[in-house]
mmCIF file of C-alpha atoms and ligand atoms in Angstrom:
data_model
loop_
_atom_site.group_PDB
_atom_site.id
_atom_site.type_symbol
_atom_site.label_atom_id
_atom_site.label_comp_id
_atom_site.label_asym_id
_atom_site.label_seq_id
_atom_site.Cartn_x
_atom_site.Cartn_y
_atom_site.Cartn_z
ATOM 1 C CA UNK X 144 95.315 96.638 105.748
ATOM 2 C CA UNK X 145 98.139 94.412 106.890
ATOM 3 C CA UNK X 146 100.064 95.227 110.057
ATOM 4 C CA UNK X 147 103.623 94.184 110.795
ATOM 5 C CA UNK X 148 104.638 94.776 114.377
ATOM 6 C CA UNK X 149 108.364 94.631 115.063
ATOM 7 C CA UNK X 150 109.902 94.806 118.489
ATOM 8 C CA UNK X 151 111.794 98.054 117.941
ATOM 9 C CA UNK X 152 112.798 100.722 115.440
ATOM 10 C CA UNK X 153 115.678 98.706 114.008
ATOM 11 C CA UNK X 154 113.494 95.711 113.242
ATOM 12 C CA UNK X 155 110.604 97.822 111.910
ATOM 13 C CA UNK X 156 113.094 99.484 109.565
ATOM 14 C CA UNK X 157 114.211 96.060 108.363
ATOM 15 C CA UNK X 158 110.617 95.049 107.622
ATOM 16 C CA UNK X 159 109.993 98.237 105.645
ATOM 17 C CA UNK X 160 113.274 97.804 103.759
ATOM 18 C CA UNK X 161 112.275 94.228 103.002
ATOM 19 C CA UNK X 162 109.024 95.344 101.388
ATOM 20 C CA UNK X 163 110.863 97.942 99.288
ATOM 21 C CA UNK X 164 113.487 95.357 98.304
ATOM 22 C CA UNK X 165 110.801 92.922 97.206
ATOM 23 C CA UNK X 166 109.272 95.652 95.045
ATOM 24 C CA UNK X 167 112.622 96.475 93.420
ATOM 25 C CA UNK X 168 113.421 92.815 92.805
ATOM 26 C CA UNK X 169 109.981 92.019 91.354
ATOM 27 C CA UNK X 170 109.922 95.127 89.171
ATOM 28 C CA UNK X 171 113.420 96.542 88.637
ATOM 29 C CA UNK X 172 112.053 99.604 86.799
ATOM 30 C CA UNK X 173 109.509 100.420 89.493
ATOM 31 C CA UNK X 174 108.555 103.877 90.717
ATOM 32 C CA UNK X 175 109.128 104.362 94.439
ATOM 33 C CA UNK X 176 107.387 107.151 96.320
ATOM 34 C CA UNK X 177 109.722 108.232 99.108
ATOM 35 C CA UNK X 178 109.436 110.168 102.349
ATOM 36 C CA UNK X 179 111.839 112.125 104.521
ATOM 37 C CA UNK X 180 111.740 112.755 108.280
ATOM 38 C CA UNK X 181 113.280 110.752 111.101
ATOM 39 C CA UNK X 182 111.214 107.597 110.594
ATOM 40 C CA UNK X 183 112.539 106.253 107.250
ATOM 41 C CA UNK X 184 116.211 106.890 108.050
ATOM 42 C CA UNK X 185 116.674 103.341 109.399
ATOM 43 C CA UNK X 186 114.880 101.912 106.370
ATOM 44 C CA UNK X 187 117.209 103.765 104.003
ATOM 45 C CA UNK X 188 120.254 102.631 106.010
ATOM 46 C CA UNK X 189 119.117 99.036 105.634
ATOM 47 C CA UNK X 190 118.583 99.421 101.890
ATOM 48 C CA UNK X 191 122.114 100.839 101.580
ATOM 49 C CA UNK X 192 123.519 97.853 103.521
ATOM 50 C CA UNK X 193 121.763 95.375 101.249
ATOM 51 C CA UNK X 194 122.863 97.325 98.168
ATOM 52 C CA UNK X 195 126.480 97.221 99.388
ATOM 53 C CA UNK X 196 126.193 93.460 99.882
ATOM 54 C CA UNK X 197 125.161 93.179 96.225
ATOM 55 C CA UNK X 198 121.587 92.125 96.963
ATOM 56 C CA UNK X 199 119.862 95.119 95.356
ATOM 57 C CA UNK X 200 120.126 96.974 92.077
ATOM 58 C CA UNK X 201 118.526 100.416 91.735
ATOM 59 C CA UNK X 202 119.851 101.145 88.219
ATOM 60 C CA UNK X 203 116.389 101.189 86.631
ATOM 61 C CA UNK X 204 114.394 102.519 89.589
ATOM 62 C CA UNK X 205 112.701 105.922 89.477
ATOM 63 C CA UNK X 206 111.663 107.784 92.595
ATOM 64 C CA UNK X 207 109.339 110.639 93.454
ATOM 65 C CA UNK X 208 109.455 112.264 96.857
ATOM 66 C CA UNK X 209 106.406 113.396 98.725
ATOM 67 C CA UNK X 210 107.348 116.965 99.429
ATOM 68 C CA UNK X 211 109.821 119.827 99.612
ATOM 69 C CA UNK X 212 110.027 123.079 101.525
ATOM 70 C CA UNK X 213 109.226 126.081 99.369
ATOM 71 C CA UNK X 214 112.283 128.301 99.043
ATOM 72 C CA UNK X 215 114.966 125.738 99.933
ATOM 73 C CA UNK X 216 117.469 124.715 97.277
ATOM 74 C CA UNK X 217 118.923 121.244 96.739
ATOM 75 C CA UNK X 218 122.175 122.464 98.337
ATOM 76 C CA UNK X 219 120.444 123.597 101.519
ATOM 77 C CA UNK X 220 121.140 120.985 104.200
ATOM 78 C CA UNK X 221 117.542 121.229 105.429
ATOM 79 C CA UNK X 222 116.004 120.619 102.025
ATOM 80 C CA UNK X 223 114.397 117.282 101.384
ATOM 81 C CA UNK X 224 116.453 116.877 98.210
ATOM 82 C CA UNK X 225 119.600 117.174 100.335
ATOM 83 C CA UNK X 226 118.152 114.660 102.822
ATOM 84 C CA UNK X 227 117.439 112.120 100.103
ATOM 85 C CA UNK X 228 120.876 112.482 98.534
ATOM 86 C CA UNK X 229 122.685 112.131 101.830
ATOM 87 C CA UNK X 230 120.587 109.313 103.304
ATOM 88 C CA UNK X 231 119.996 107.218 100.202
ATOM 89 C CA UNK X 232 120.766 108.356 96.670
ATOM 90 C CA UNK X 233 124.489 109.065 97.243
ATOM 91 C CA UNK X 234 124.973 105.498 98.513
ATOM 92 C CA UNK X 235 123.163 103.372 95.916
ATOM 93 C CA UNK X 236 123.310 103.040 92.144
ATOM 94 C CA UNK X 237 120.114 104.935 91.388
ATOM 95 C CA UNK X 238 120.566 107.430 88.559
ATOM 96 C CA UNK X 239 119.978 110.840 90.162
ATOM 97 C CA UNK X 240 118.330 111.951 86.919
ATOM 98 C CA UNK X 241 115.599 109.433 87.760
ATOM 99 C CA UNK X 242 114.966 110.851 91.235
ATOM 100 C CA UNK X 243 112.399 113.594 91.627
ATOM 101 C CA UNK X 244 111.612 115.983 94.472
ATOM 102 C CA UNK X 245 109.289 118.986 94.042
ATOM 103 C CA UNK X 246 111.308 122.039 92.982
ATOM 104 C CA UNK X 247 111.417 124.196 96.114
ATOM 105 C CA UNK X 248 113.159 126.958 94.189
ATOM 106 C CA UNK X 249 110.330 127.397 91.683
ATOM 107 C CA UNK X 250 108.560 130.506 92.994
ATOM 108 C CA UNK X 251 105.484 129.916 90.851
ATOM 109 C CA UNK X 252 103.586 127.409 93.004
ATOM 110 C CA UNK X 253 101.088 126.438 90.316
ATOM 111 C CA UNK X 254 103.911 125.749 87.887
ATOM 112 C CA UNK X 255 105.978 123.738 90.392
ATOM 113 C CA UNK X 256 102.996 121.606 91.366
ATOM 114 C CA UNK X 257 101.575 120.910 87.924
ATOM 115 C CA UNK X 258 105.075 120.045 86.652
ATOM 116 C CA UNK X 259 105.371 117.526 89.486
ATOM 117 C CA UNK X 260 102.006 115.931 88.750
ATOM 118 C CA UNK X 261 103.061 115.645 85.123
ATOM 119 C CA UNK X 262 106.273 113.848 86.146
ATOM 120 C CA UNK X 263 104.322 111.333 88.239
ATOM 121 C CA UNK X 264 101.889 110.750 85.393
ATOM 122 C CA UNK X 265 104.646 110.375 82.792
ATOM 123 C CA UNK X 266 106.285 107.716 84.977
ATOM 124 C CA UNK X 267 103.044 105.745 84.953
ATOM 125 C CA UNK X 268 102.195 106.406 88.609
ATOM 126 C CA UNK X 269 103.731 105.184 91.830
ATOM 127 C CA UNK X 270 104.173 101.474 92.480
ATOM 128 C CA UNK X 271 105.055 101.711 96.166
ATOM 129 C CA UNK X 272 104.623 104.799 98.328
ATOM 130 C CA UNK X 273 106.486 105.052 101.645
ATOM 131 C CA UNK X 274 104.893 107.294 104.269
ATOM 132 C CA UNK X 275 105.687 108.550 107.735
ATOM 133 C CA UNK X 276 102.901 109.855 109.953
ATOM 134 C CA UNK X 277 102.790 113.289 111.551
ATOM 135 C CA UNK X 278 101.638 113.609 115.156
ATOM 136 C CA UNK X 279 98.598 115.494 113.883
ATOM 137 C CA UNK X 280 97.829 112.787 111.322
ATOM 138 C CA UNK X 281 99.428 114.485 108.361
ATOM 139 C CA UNK X 282 100.866 112.500 105.472
ATOM 140 C CA UNK X 283 103.247 114.325 103.204
ATOM 141 C CA UNK X 284 102.479 117.881 104.229
ATOM 142 C CA UNK X 285 98.734 117.346 103.986
ATOM 143 C CA UNK X 286 97.707 118.948 107.236
ATOM 144 C CA UNK X 287 94.399 118.390 109.083
ATOM 145 C CA UNK X 288 91.550 119.793 107.037
ATOM 146 C CA UNK X 289 93.223 119.022 103.680
ATOM 147 C CA UNK X 290 90.838 118.187 100.878
ATOM 148 C CA UNK X 291 91.106 114.544 99.884
ATOM 149 C CA UNK X 292 90.913 115.301 96.154
ATOM 150 C CA UNK X 293 94.098 117.357 95.795
ATOM 151 C CA UNK X 294 97.192 116.410 93.834
ATOM 152 C CA UNK X 295 100.476 118.288 94.291
ATOM 153 C CA UNK X 296 99.884 121.705 95.816
ATOM 154 C CA UNK X 297 101.416 124.409 97.975
ATOM 155 C CA UNK X 298 100.576 124.356 101.688
ATOM 156 C CA UNK X 299 101.116 126.580 104.682
ATOM 157 C CA UNK X 300 102.534 124.408 107.444
ATOM 158 C CA UNK X 301 100.576 124.145 110.654
ATOM 159 C CA UNK X 302 102.043 125.401 113.914
ATOM 160 C CA UNK X 303 102.424 121.828 115.227
ATOM 161 C CA UNK X 304 104.343 120.735 112.119
ATOM 162 C CA UNK X 305 106.638 123.773 112.295
ATOM 163 C CA UNK X 306 107.309 122.964 115.952
ATOM 164 C CA UNK X 307 107.873 119.262 115.215
ATOM 165 C CA UNK X 308 110.305 120.031 112.380
ATOM 166 C CA UNK X 309 112.204 122.718 114.304
ATOM 167 C CA UNK X 310 114.454 119.929 115.678
ATOM 168 C CA UNK X 311 116.135 119.766 112.249
ATOM 169 C CA UNK X 312 116.853 123.537 112.100
ATOM 170 C CA UNK X 313 119.069 125.944 114.117
ATOM 171 C CA UNK X 314 115.949 127.694 115.361
ATOM 172 C CA UNK X 315 112.209 127.525 114.845
ATOM 173 C CA UNK X 316 112.328 130.827 112.927
ATOM 174 C CA UNK X 317 114.310 129.121 110.194
ATOM 175 C CA UNK X 318 111.649 126.481 109.490
ATOM 176 C CA UNK X 319 110.029 127.419 106.156
ATOM 177 C CA UNK X 320 106.341 128.267 106.460
ATOM 178 C CA UNK X 321 105.319 126.712 103.139
ATOM 179 C CA UNK X 322 105.937 123.515 101.232
ATOM 180 C CA UNK X 323 105.016 121.807 98.006
ATOM 181 C CA UNK X 324 103.468 118.435 98.692
ATOM 182 C CA UNK X 325 101.835 115.615 96.833
ATOM 183 C CA UNK X 326 98.171 115.676 97.719
ATOM 184 C CA UNK X 327 96.030 112.991 99.270
ATOM 185 C CA UNK X 328 94.777 112.051 95.804
ATOM 186 C CA UNK X 329 98.354 111.564 94.541
ATOM 187 C CA UNK X 330 99.097 109.327 97.529
ATOM 188 C CA UNK X 331 95.862 107.350 97.168
ATOM 189 C CA UNK X 332 96.694 106.655 93.518
ATOM 190 C CA UNK X 333 99.844 104.746 94.497
ATOM 191 C CA UNK X 334 99.376 101.048 93.875
ATOM 192 C CA UNK X 335 100.761 100.043 97.272
ATOM 193 C CA UNK X 336 101.344 102.143 100.393
ATOM 194 C CA UNK X 337 103.651 101.383 103.314
ATOM 195 C CA UNK X 338 103.256 103.539 106.423
ATOM 196 C CA UNK X 339 106.080 103.353 108.946
ATOM 197 C CA UNK X 340 105.333 104.365 112.526
ATOM 198 C CA UNK X 341 107.672 104.111 115.476
ATOM 199 C CA UNK X 342 107.768 105.267 119.062
ATOM 200 C CA UNK X 343 105.301 105.858 121.868
ATOM 201 C CA UNK X 344 104.663 109.421 120.679
ATOM 202 C CA UNK X 345 102.893 108.040 117.566
ATOM 203 C CA UNK X 346 100.680 105.589 119.480
ATOM 204 C CA UNK X 347 97.619 107.827 119.832
ATOM 205 C CA UNK X 348 97.629 109.141 116.256
ATOM 206 C CA UNK X 349 98.156 105.638 114.840
ATOM 207 C CA UNK X 350 95.033 104.488 116.644
ATOM 208 C CA UNK X 351 93.013 107.486 115.441
ATOM 209 C CA UNK X 352 94.276 107.278 111.853
ATOM 210 C CA UNK X 353 93.786 103.574 111.265
ATOM 211 C CA UNK X 354 90.995 102.643 113.679
ATOM 212 C CA UNK X 355 89.080 105.914 114.043
ATOM 213 C CA UNK X 356 86.720 107.856 111.799
ATOM 214 C CA UNK X 357 87.752 108.642 108.239
ATOM 215 C CA UNK X 358 87.922 112.420 108.230
ATOM 216 C CA UNK X 359 90.001 115.222 106.686
ATOM 217 C CA UNK X 360 90.789 116.239 110.273
ATOM 218 C CA UNK X 361 93.048 113.161 110.385
ATOM 219 C CA UNK X 362 94.447 113.085 106.834
ATOM 220 C CA UNK X 363 96.018 109.619 107.177
ATOM 221 C CA UNK X 364 92.607 108.149 107.999
ATOM 222 C CA UNK X 365 91.811 108.193 104.272
ATOM 223 C CA UNK X 366 94.286 105.322 103.917
ATOM 224 C CA UNK X 367 91.598 103.064 105.409
ATOM 225 C CA UNK X 368 89.991 103.342 101.951
ATOM 226 C CA UNK X 369 93.115 102.233 100.070
ATOM 227 C CA UNK X 370 93.067 98.558 99.133
ATOM 228 C CA UNK X 371 96.780 97.842 99.592
ATOM 229 C CA UNK X 372 98.172 99.457 102.723
ATOM 230 C CA UNK X 373 100.815 97.928 104.964
ATOM 231 C CA UNK X 374 101.343 99.444 108.388
ATOM 232 C CA UNK X 375 104.823 98.726 109.712
ATOM 233 C CA UNK X 376 105.738 99.753 113.217
ATOM 234 C CA UNK X 377 107.307 98.991 116.514
ATOM 235 C CA UNK X 378 105.496 97.731 119.598
ATOM 236 C CA UNK X 379 105.398 101.204 121.136
ATOM 237 C CA UNK X 380 103.550 102.800 118.213
ATOM 238 C CA UNK X 381 101.272 99.833 117.536
ATOM 239 C CA UNK X 382 100.369 99.087 121.162
ATOM 240 C CA UNK X 383 96.684 99.977 120.656
ATOM 241 C CA UNK X 384 96.345 98.149 117.324
ATOM 242 C CA UNK X 385 97.180 94.569 118.183
HETATM 243 C C1 F6R A 234 108.205 113.648 105.094
HETATM 244 C C2 F6R A 234 106.786 113.881 105.289
HETATM 245 C C3 F6R A 234 106.140 113.925 106.638
HETATM 246 C C4 F6R A 234 106.734 112.967 107.654
HETATM 247 C C5 F6R A 234 106.007 113.094 108.995
HETATM 248 C C6 F6R A 234 106.617 112.199 110.053
HETATM 249 O O1 F6R A 234 108.543 113.641 103.723
HETATM 250 O O2 F6R A 234 106.138 114.061 104.331
HETATM 251 O O3 F6R A 234 104.774 113.663 106.471
HETATM 252 O O4 F6R A 234 106.637 111.663 107.177
HETATM 253 O O5 F6R A 234 106.071 114.413 109.433
HETATM 254 O O6 F6R A 234 107.896 112.665 110.345
HETATM 255 P P1 F6R A 234 108.884 111.861 111.303
HETATM 256 O O7 F6R A 234 109.233 110.616 110.594
HETATM 257 O O8 F6R A 234 110.079 112.775 111.454
HETATM 258 O O9 F6R A 234 108.149 111.626 112.571
#
């Protein structure tokens, strides 16, 4: 694992955007695995800036997102599809037809999940997967206790994740209780993984995930077994890792 420690969120976002840019430049028809949440917002802003300067071309890029709330439509402002459109896809020249997010409106979970796995397979797998890290060690919506061998599946969100995500909703009661998420196996099959971690509140879980025991109780700890992981963070989150 390589670690890039930047002094703050802005600079960590630039490092992450740099890695994504390098991927897009080296392989213009690459498959990017993307994440939502607060952490990658700065990374996406930086990619948009470089695109606007003419430094990046996303015309042949495909993307697959990690997860989506079950029951939220693309038009719902809290859906991850809406997030991706508004933070990235609406501002770059990626063809929206080439961007994939699990279908939160498909009520048949087995169908939604197997269709998503089929999309990832038909694209030839993920070249570069971007991840954030939950305070409980989750990646995607793979909560503590998740089996390592799962591909896309439906999960019930843990209480701590519902509470953490309530900041994006009018009230905690409006946070969906279920989501479709790529599984740990899907994530581990990505050829390269970049985990972005920022802020003091992530410090403890970063230490446990990357320097503690490999256990389903800390889902991100499985990344210690991946042979191409880059951990990008700010000094606050990486304080125990340097
Ligand atoms: C988002 C996702 C989640 C987040 C994690 C961290 O698509 O799958 O695993 O990456 O919850 O969220 P933030 O960045 O808001 O701290």
